[in-house]
PDB file of C-alpha atoms in Angstrom:
ATOM      1  CA  MET H   1     126.101 148.253  67.328  1.00  0.00           C
ATOM      2  CA  CYS H   2     124.296 145.135  66.106  1.00  0.00           C
ATOM      3  CA  ALA H   3     127.602 143.438  65.277  1.00  0.00           C
ATOM      4  CA  ALA H   4     128.952 144.227  68.734  1.00  0.00           C
ATOM      5  CA  GLY H   5     125.853 142.735  70.330  1.00  0.00           C
ATOM      6  CA  THR H   6     126.219 139.610  68.228  1.00  0.00           C
ATOM      7  CA  ARG H   7     129.882 139.226  69.261  1.00  0.00           C
ATOM      8  CA  TRP H   8     128.917 139.641  72.954  1.00  0.00           C
ATOM      9  CA  THR H   9     126.158 137.010  72.646  1.00  0.00           C
ATOM     10  CA  ARG H  10     128.533 134.555  70.981  1.00  0.00           C
ATOM     11  CA  ALA H  11     131.139 135.154  73.687  1.00  0.00           C
ATOM     12  CA  VAL H  12     128.613 134.369  76.415  1.00  0.00           C
ATOM     13  CA  ILE H  13     127.491 131.219  74.586  1.00  0.00           C
ATOM     14  CA  VAL H  14     131.079 129.992  74.315  1.00  0.00           C
ATOM     15  CA  GLN H  15     131.767 130.719  77.983  1.00  0.00           C
ATOM     16  CA  ALA H  16     128.621 128.944  79.130  1.00  0.00           C
ATOM     17  CA  GLY H  17     129.282 125.977  76.892  1.00  0.00           C
ATOM     18  CA  GLN H  18     132.894 125.532  78.034  1.00  0.00           C
ATOM     19  CA  ASP H  19     132.707 125.432  81.828  1.00  0.00           C
ATOM     20  CA  GLY H  20     129.132 126.296  82.803  1.00  0.00           C
ATOM     21  CA  SER H  21     130.321 129.192  84.991  1.00  0.00           C
ATOM     22  CA  ALA H  22     128.660 132.053  83.102  1.00  0.00           C
ATOM     23  CA  VAL H  23     126.137 134.140  85.034  1.00  0.00           C
ATOM     24  CA  TRP H  24     124.631 136.650  82.622  1.00  0.00           C
ATOM     25  CA  THR H  25     123.264 134.237  80.039  1.00  0.00           C
ATOM     26  CA  VAL H  26     119.854 134.654  78.434  1.00  0.00           C
ATOM     27  CA  PRO H  27     118.258 131.684  80.279  1.00  0.00           C
ATOM     28  CA  ASN H  28     119.629 132.876  83.637  1.00  0.00           C
ATOM     29  CA  VAL H  29     118.236 136.352  83.054  1.00  0.00           C
ATOM     30  CA  VAL H  30     114.829 134.811  82.290  1.00  0.00           C
ATOM     31  CA  SER H  31     114.986 132.866  85.576  1.00  0.00           C
ATOM     32  CA  MET H  32     116.037 136.017  87.457  1.00  0.00           C
ATOM     33  CA  VAL H  33     113.074 137.899  85.995  1.00  0.00           C
ATOM     34  CA  ARG H  34     110.783 135.096  87.160  1.00  0.00           C
ATOM     35  CA  LEU H  35     112.238 135.401  90.671  1.00  0.00           C
ATOM     36  CA  ALA H  36     111.736 139.175  90.575  1.00  0.00           C
ATOM     37  CA  LEU H  37     108.077 138.638  89.659  1.00  0.00           C
ATOM     38  CA  VAL H  38     107.415 136.695  92.879  1.00  0.00           C
ATOM     39  CA  PRO H  39     107.029 139.756  95.184  1.00  0.00           C
ATOM     40  CA  VAL H  40     105.210 141.582  92.391  1.00  0.00           C
ATOM     41  CA  PHE H  41     102.592 138.838  92.237  1.00  0.00           C
ATOM     42  CA  ALA H  42     102.318 138.764  96.034  1.00  0.00           C
ATOM     43  CA  VAL H  43     101.486 142.478  96.130  1.00  0.00           C
ATOM     44  CA  LEU H  44      99.030 142.208  93.243  1.00  0.00           C
ATOM     45  CA  ILE H  45      97.104 139.278  94.734  1.00  0.00           C
ATOM     46  CA  VAL H  46      96.892 140.923  98.172  1.00  0.00           C
ATOM     47  CA  THR H  47      95.682 144.242  96.756  1.00  0.00           C
ATOM     48  CA  GLY H  48      93.093 142.574  94.524  1.00  0.00           C
ATOM     49  CA  GLU H  49      94.689 143.507  91.196  1.00  0.00           C
ATOM     50  CA  ASP H  50      93.545 140.242  89.620  1.00  0.00           C
ATOM     51  CA  VAL H  51      94.069 141.232  85.983  1.00  0.00           C
ATOM     52  CA  TRP H  52      97.716 142.114  86.510  1.00  0.00           C
ATOM     53  CA  ALA H  53      98.157 139.104  88.778  1.00  0.00           C
ATOM     54  CA  LEU H  54      96.910 136.918  85.909  1.00  0.00           C
ATOM     55  CA  VAL H  55      99.398 138.555  83.564  1.00  0.00           C
ATOM     56  CA  VAL H  56     102.265 137.883  85.977  1.00  0.00           C
ATOM     57  CA  LEU H  57     101.203 134.246  86.391  1.00  0.00           C
ATOM     58  CA  ALA H  58     100.980 133.768  82.629  1.00  0.00           C
ATOM     59  CA  VAL H  59     104.422 135.303  82.089  1.00  0.00           C
ATOM     60  CA  SER H  60     105.897 133.151  84.842  1.00  0.00           C
ATOM     61  CA  GLY H  61     104.430 129.968  83.374  1.00  0.00           C
ATOM     62  CA  ALA H  62     105.748 130.786  79.914  1.00  0.00           C
ATOM     63  CA  SER H  63     109.197 131.747  81.211  1.00  0.00           C
ATOM     64  CA  ASP H  64     109.505 128.427  83.035  1.00  0.00           C
ATOM     65  CA  TRP H  65     109.438 126.668  79.672  1.00  0.00           C
ATOM     66  CA  LEU H  66     111.418 129.392  77.909  1.00  0.00           C
ATOM     67  CA  ASP H  67     114.565 129.392  80.066  1.00  0.00           C
ATOM     68  CA  GLY H  68     115.095 125.651  79.682  1.00  0.00           C
ATOM     69  CA  TYR H  69     114.490 125.814  75.941  1.00  0.00           C
ATOM     70  CA  LEU H  70     116.919 128.712  75.494  1.00  0.00           C
ATOM     71  CA  ALA H  71     119.576 127.034  77.639  1.00  0.00           C
ATOM     72  CA  ARG H  72     119.568 124.002  75.348  1.00  0.00           C
ATOM     73  CA  ARG H  73     119.068 125.940  72.118  1.00  0.00           C
ATOM     74  CA  LEU H  74     121.845 128.469  72.783  1.00  0.00           C
ATOM     75  CA  ASN H  75     124.165 126.009  74.538  1.00  0.00           C
ATOM     76  CA  GLN H  76     123.931 128.139  77.677  1.00  0.00           C
ATOM     77  CA  VAL H  77     123.447 125.461  80.321  1.00  0.00           C
ATOM     78  CA  THR H  78     125.198 126.800  83.431  1.00  0.00           C
ATOM     79  CA  LYS H  79     125.697 125.704  87.027  1.00  0.00           C
ATOM     80  CA  LEU H  80     123.813 128.779  88.228  1.00  0.00           C
ATOM     81  CA  GLY H  81     120.926 128.021  85.895  1.00  0.00           C
ATOM     82  CA  GLN H  82     120.657 124.463  87.208  1.00  0.00           C
ATOM     83  CA  VAL H  83     120.064 125.893  90.684  1.00  0.00           C
ATOM     84  CA  LEU H  84     118.199 129.065  89.740  1.00  0.00           C
ATOM     85  CA  ASP H  85     115.500 127.469  87.565  1.00  0.00           C
ATOM     86  CA  PRO H  86     114.104 124.946  90.095  1.00  0.00           C
ATOM     87  CA  ALA H  87     114.513 127.471  92.925  1.00  0.00           C
ATOM     88  CA  ALA H  88     112.449 130.016  91.005  1.00  0.00           C
ATOM     89  CA  ASP H  89     109.817 127.343  90.263  1.00  0.00           C
ATOM     90  CA  ARG H  90     109.444 126.288  93.889  1.00  0.00           C
ATOM     91  CA  LEU H  91     109.382 129.829  95.264  1.00  0.00           C
ATOM     92  CA  PHE H  92     106.801 130.962  92.725  1.00  0.00           C
ATOM     93  CA  ILE H  93     104.605 127.925  93.389  1.00  0.00           C
ATOM     94  CA  LEU H  94     104.815 128.464  97.151  1.00  0.00           C
ATOM     95  CA  VAL H  95     104.100 132.196  97.088  1.00  0.00           C
ATOM     96  CA  THR H  96     101.303 131.760  94.561  1.00  0.00           C
ATOM     97  CA  LEU H  97      99.615 129.079  96.647  1.00  0.00           C
ATOM     98  CA  VAL H  98      99.883 131.208  99.792  1.00  0.00           C
ATOM     99  CA  GLY H  99      98.329 134.126  97.905  1.00  0.00           C
ATOM    100  CA  LEU H 100      95.527 132.021  96.455  1.00  0.00           C
ATOM    101  CA  LEU H 101      94.877 130.463  99.873  1.00  0.00           C
ATOM    102  CA  TRP H 102      94.728 133.909 101.470  1.00  0.00           C
ATOM    103  CA  ARG H 103      92.163 134.928  98.840  1.00  0.00           C
ATOM    104  CA  GLY H 104      90.149 131.749  99.399  1.00  0.00           C
ATOM    105  CA  VAL H 105      90.729 130.515  95.842  1.00  0.00           C
ATOM    106  CA  VAL H 106      92.286 127.190  96.920  1.00  0.00           C
ATOM    107  CA  PRO H 107      91.818 125.134 100.125  1.00  0.00           C
ATOM    108  CA  TRP H 108      94.614 124.660 102.652  1.00  0.00           C
ATOM    109  CA  TRP H 109      95.295 121.046 101.668  1.00  0.00           C
ATOM    110  CA  VAL H 110      96.605 122.115  98.241  1.00  0.00           C
ATOM    111  CA  LEU H 111      99.351 124.159  99.886  1.00  0.00           C
ATOM    112  CA  ALA H 112     100.006 121.367 102.393  1.00  0.00           C
ATOM    113  CA  ALA H 113     100.370 118.755  99.636  1.00  0.00           C
ATOM    114  CA  VAL H 114     102.992 120.819  97.795  1.00  0.00           C
ATOM    115  CA  VAL H 115     104.917 121.853 100.925  1.00  0.00           C
ATOM    116  CA  LEU H 116     105.048 118.305 102.314  1.00  0.00           C
ATOM    117  CA  ARG H 117     106.436 116.983  99.022  1.00  0.00           C
ATOM    118  CA  ASP H 118     109.150 119.632  99.008  1.00  0.00           C
ATOM    119  CA  LEU H 119     109.984 118.859 102.651  1.00  0.00           C
ATOM    120  CA  LEU H 120     110.434 115.231 101.628  1.00  0.00           C
ATOM    121  CA  LEU H 121     112.979 116.249  99.001  1.00  0.00           C
ATOM    122  CA  ALA H 122     114.717 118.528 101.504  1.00  0.00           C
ATOM    123  CA  CYS H 123     115.166 115.520 103.803  1.00  0.00           C
ATOM    124  CA  LEU H 124     116.722 113.515 100.965  1.00  0.00           C
ATOM    125  CA  ALA H 125     119.443 116.108 100.290  1.00  0.00           C
ATOM    126  CA  PRO H 126     121.578 115.470 103.430  1.00  0.00           C
ATOM    127  CA  VAL H 127     121.205 111.711 102.968  1.00  0.00           C
ATOM    128  CA  LEU H 128     122.549 111.969  99.427  1.00  0.00           C
ATOM    129  CA  ALA H 129     125.351 114.316 100.497  1.00  0.00           C
ATOM    130  CA  ARG H 130     126.418 111.967 103.272  1.00  0.00           C
ATOM    131  CA  HIS H 131     126.933 109.211 100.693  1.00  0.00           C
ATOM    132  CA  GLY H 132     128.790 111.432  98.235  1.00  0.00           C
ATOM    133  CA  TYR H 133     125.917 112.383  95.949  1.00  0.00           C
ATOM    134  CA  GLY H 134     124.658 115.759  94.869  1.00  0.00           C
ATOM    135  CA  PRO H 135     120.991 116.650  94.178  1.00  0.00           C
ATOM    136  CA  LEU H 136     119.161 114.234  91.879  1.00  0.00           C
ATOM    137  CA  ALA H 137     118.648 114.978  88.211  1.00  0.00           C
ATOM    138  CA  VAL H 138     115.341 116.571  87.262  1.00  0.00           C
ATOM    139  CA  SER H 139     112.827 114.034  85.979  1.00  0.00           C
ATOM    140  CA  LEU H 140     110.315 114.445  83.178  1.00  0.00           C
ATOM    141  CA  VAL H 141     107.514 113.663  85.630  1.00  0.00           C
ATOM    142  CA  GLY H 142     108.707 116.375  88.004  1.00  0.00           C
ATOM    143  CA  LYS H 143     108.995 118.966  85.264  1.00  0.00           C
ATOM    144  CA  THR H 144     105.550 118.065  83.908  1.00  0.00           C
ATOM    145  CA  ALA H 145     104.113 118.462  87.415  1.00  0.00           C
ATOM    146  CA  THR H 146     105.632 121.924  87.678  1.00  0.00           C
ATOM    147  CA  PHE H 147     104.199 122.934  84.294  1.00  0.00           C
ATOM    148  CA  ALA H 148     100.750 121.675  85.294  1.00  0.00           C
ATOM    149  CA  LEU H 149     100.773 123.614  88.563  1.00  0.00           C
ATOM    150  CA  LEU H 150     102.030 126.820  86.969  1.00  0.00           C
ATOM    151  CA  TYR H 151      99.296 126.613  84.333  1.00  0.00           C
ATOM    152  CA  ALA H 152      96.634 125.772  86.936  1.00  0.00           C
ATOM    153  CA  PHE H 153      97.192 128.929  88.996  1.00  0.00           C
ATOM    154  CA  PRO H 154      96.088 131.586  86.474  1.00  0.00           C
ATOM    155  CA  LEU H 155      93.069 129.446  85.545  1.00  0.00           C
ATOM    156  CA  LEU H 156      92.045 129.084  89.194  1.00  0.00           C
ATOM    157  CA  LEU H 157      92.345 132.840  89.657  1.00  0.00           C
ATOM    158  CA  LEU H 158      90.362 133.430  86.458  1.00  0.00           C
ATOM    159  CA  ALA H 159      87.718 131.044  87.824  1.00  0.00           C
ATOM    160  CA  GLU H 160      86.742 133.813  90.242  1.00  0.00           C
ATOM    161  CA  THR H 161      85.217 135.615  87.247  1.00  0.00           C
ATOM    162  CA  PRO H 162      81.440 135.133  87.094  1.00  0.00           C
ATOM    163  CA  GLY H 163      79.853 133.573  84.020  1.00  0.00           C
ATOM    164  CA  PRO H 164      80.938 130.965  81.463  1.00  0.00           C
ATOM    165  CA  VAL H 165      84.589 132.056  81.479  1.00  0.00           C
ATOM    166  CA  GLY H 166      84.811 131.475  85.209  1.00  0.00           C
ATOM    167  CA  ALA H 167      83.061 128.114  84.984  1.00  0.00           C
ATOM    168  CA  VAL H 168      85.331 126.793  82.232  1.00  0.00           C
ATOM    169  CA  SER H 169      88.425 128.138  83.986  1.00  0.00           C
ATOM    170  CA  HIS H 170      87.346 126.453  87.215  1.00  0.00           C
ATOM    171  CA  ALA H 171      87.015 123.041  85.540  1.00  0.00           C
ATOM    172  CA  VAL H 172      90.225 123.253  83.504  1.00  0.00           C
ATOM    173  CA  GLY H 173      92.186 124.876  86.326  1.00  0.00           C
ATOM    174  CA  TRP H 174      91.319 122.150  88.827  1.00  0.00           C
ATOM    175  CA  ALA H 175      92.080 119.487  86.226  1.00  0.00           C
ATOM    176  CA  PHE H 176      95.589 120.944  85.890  1.00  0.00           C
ATOM    177  CA  ALA H 177      95.868 121.264  89.680  1.00  0.00           C
ATOM    178  CA  TRP H 178      94.911 117.629  90.338  1.00  0.00           C
ATOM    179  CA  TRP H 179      97.274 116.374  87.642  1.00  0.00           C
ATOM    180  CA  GLY H 180     100.026 118.641  88.920  1.00  0.00           C
ATOM    181  CA  ILE H 181      99.699 117.527  92.542  1.00  0.00           C
ATOM    182  CA  GLY H 182      99.474 113.861  91.558  1.00  0.00           C
ATOM    183  CA  LEU H 183     102.524 114.060  89.322  1.00  0.00           C
ATOM    184  CA  TYR H 184     104.347 116.145  91.945  1.00  0.00           C
ATOM    185  CA  TRP H 185     104.001 113.297  94.437  1.00  0.00           C
ATOM    186  CA  LEU H 186     104.729 110.640  91.829  1.00  0.00           C
ATOM    187  CA  ALA H 187     107.989 112.438  91.061  1.00  0.00           C
ATOM    188  CA  GLY H 188     108.701 112.614  94.795  1.00  0.00           C
ATOM    189  CA  TRP H 189     108.231 108.858  95.072  1.00  0.00           C
ATOM    190  CA  HIS H 190     110.612 108.340  92.137  1.00  0.00           C
ATOM    191  CA  TYR H 191     113.232 110.541  93.842  1.00  0.00           C
ATOM    192  CA  LEU H 192     112.767 108.582  97.087  1.00  0.00           C
ATOM    193  CA  VAL H 193     113.249 105.237  95.297  1.00  0.00           C
ATOM    194  CA  GLN H 194     116.258 106.592  93.400  1.00  0.00           C
ATOM    195  CA  THR H 195     117.822 107.828  96.637  1.00  0.00           C
ATOM    196  CA  HIS H 196     117.316 104.436  98.264  1.00  0.00           C
ATOM    197  CA  ARG H 197     119.002 102.694  95.343  1.00  0.00           C
ATOM    198  CA  LEU H 198     121.944 105.085  95.320  1.00  0.00           C
ATOM    199  CA  VAL H 199     122.480 104.788  99.073  1.00  0.00           C
ATOM    200  CA  ALA H 200     122.196 101.002  98.895  1.00  0.00           C
ATOM    201  CA  ARG H 201     124.760 100.920  96.122  1.00  0.00           C
ATOM    202  CA  GLY H 202     127.142 102.918  98.330  1.00  0.00           C
ATOM    203  CA  ALA H 203     128.930 104.729  95.488  1.00  0.00           C
ATOM    204  CA  GLY H 204     129.569 108.453  94.856  1.00  0.00           C
ATOM    205  CA  GLY H 205     127.880 110.441  92.122  1.00  0.00           C
ATOM    206  CA  GLU H 206     128.082 113.740  90.297  1.00  0.00           C
ATOM    207  CA  ARG H 207     126.028 116.757  91.199  1.00  0.00           C
ATOM    208  CA  GLN H 208     123.183 117.392  88.782  1.00  0.00           C
ATOM    209  CA  GLU H 209     120.149 119.627  88.464  1.00  0.00           C
ATOM    210  CA  ASP H 210     117.688 119.896  91.372  1.00  0.00           C
ATOM    211  CA  PRO H 211     114.494 117.884  91.001  1.00  0.00           C
ATOM    212  CA  ALA H 212     111.508 120.035  90.098  1.00  0.00           C
TER     213      ALA H 212
END
């Protein structure tokens, strides 16, 4: 049984490494689980199940790092994964912010800052496509911003706890949130500048991973 499982894993790794068309790879499954956790978190935050909501947020934050690491480690970088990972990140960030706003944990401008940045990137996509380019490659700044935001959310929710734990979580959580929002917009500016340069150059390019 163990040998059969090993042969199946190796077969998937080879398939993913050859043409990037594999679907059921380990990193893709991790991203799918993160997507499945989005409605779970929404229900938990609305019903006031803060402990389980914290668990879901922590798992989501860890899985965001894990799927990328496994994709590189296992040579399982796939076309689906390049779309699924940033899509899962954005959806989780959006739903989490809406939930935290509904609970009064974060002010409206936090949600507005994230949504406006994503709308900016959405406007860049047709411009790039019109000049023969696919979505821009993910940047280190963009990925760091996503990590910071995903780590800020459970801390901001934990900040609702009275006492020293809540106070420390409030300070650290908002530090992550400010860094995340700042880096999120810095990455957006980089994508805007990169788009301008590509359009000005007037040459085609290859499709790469969505910016995070």
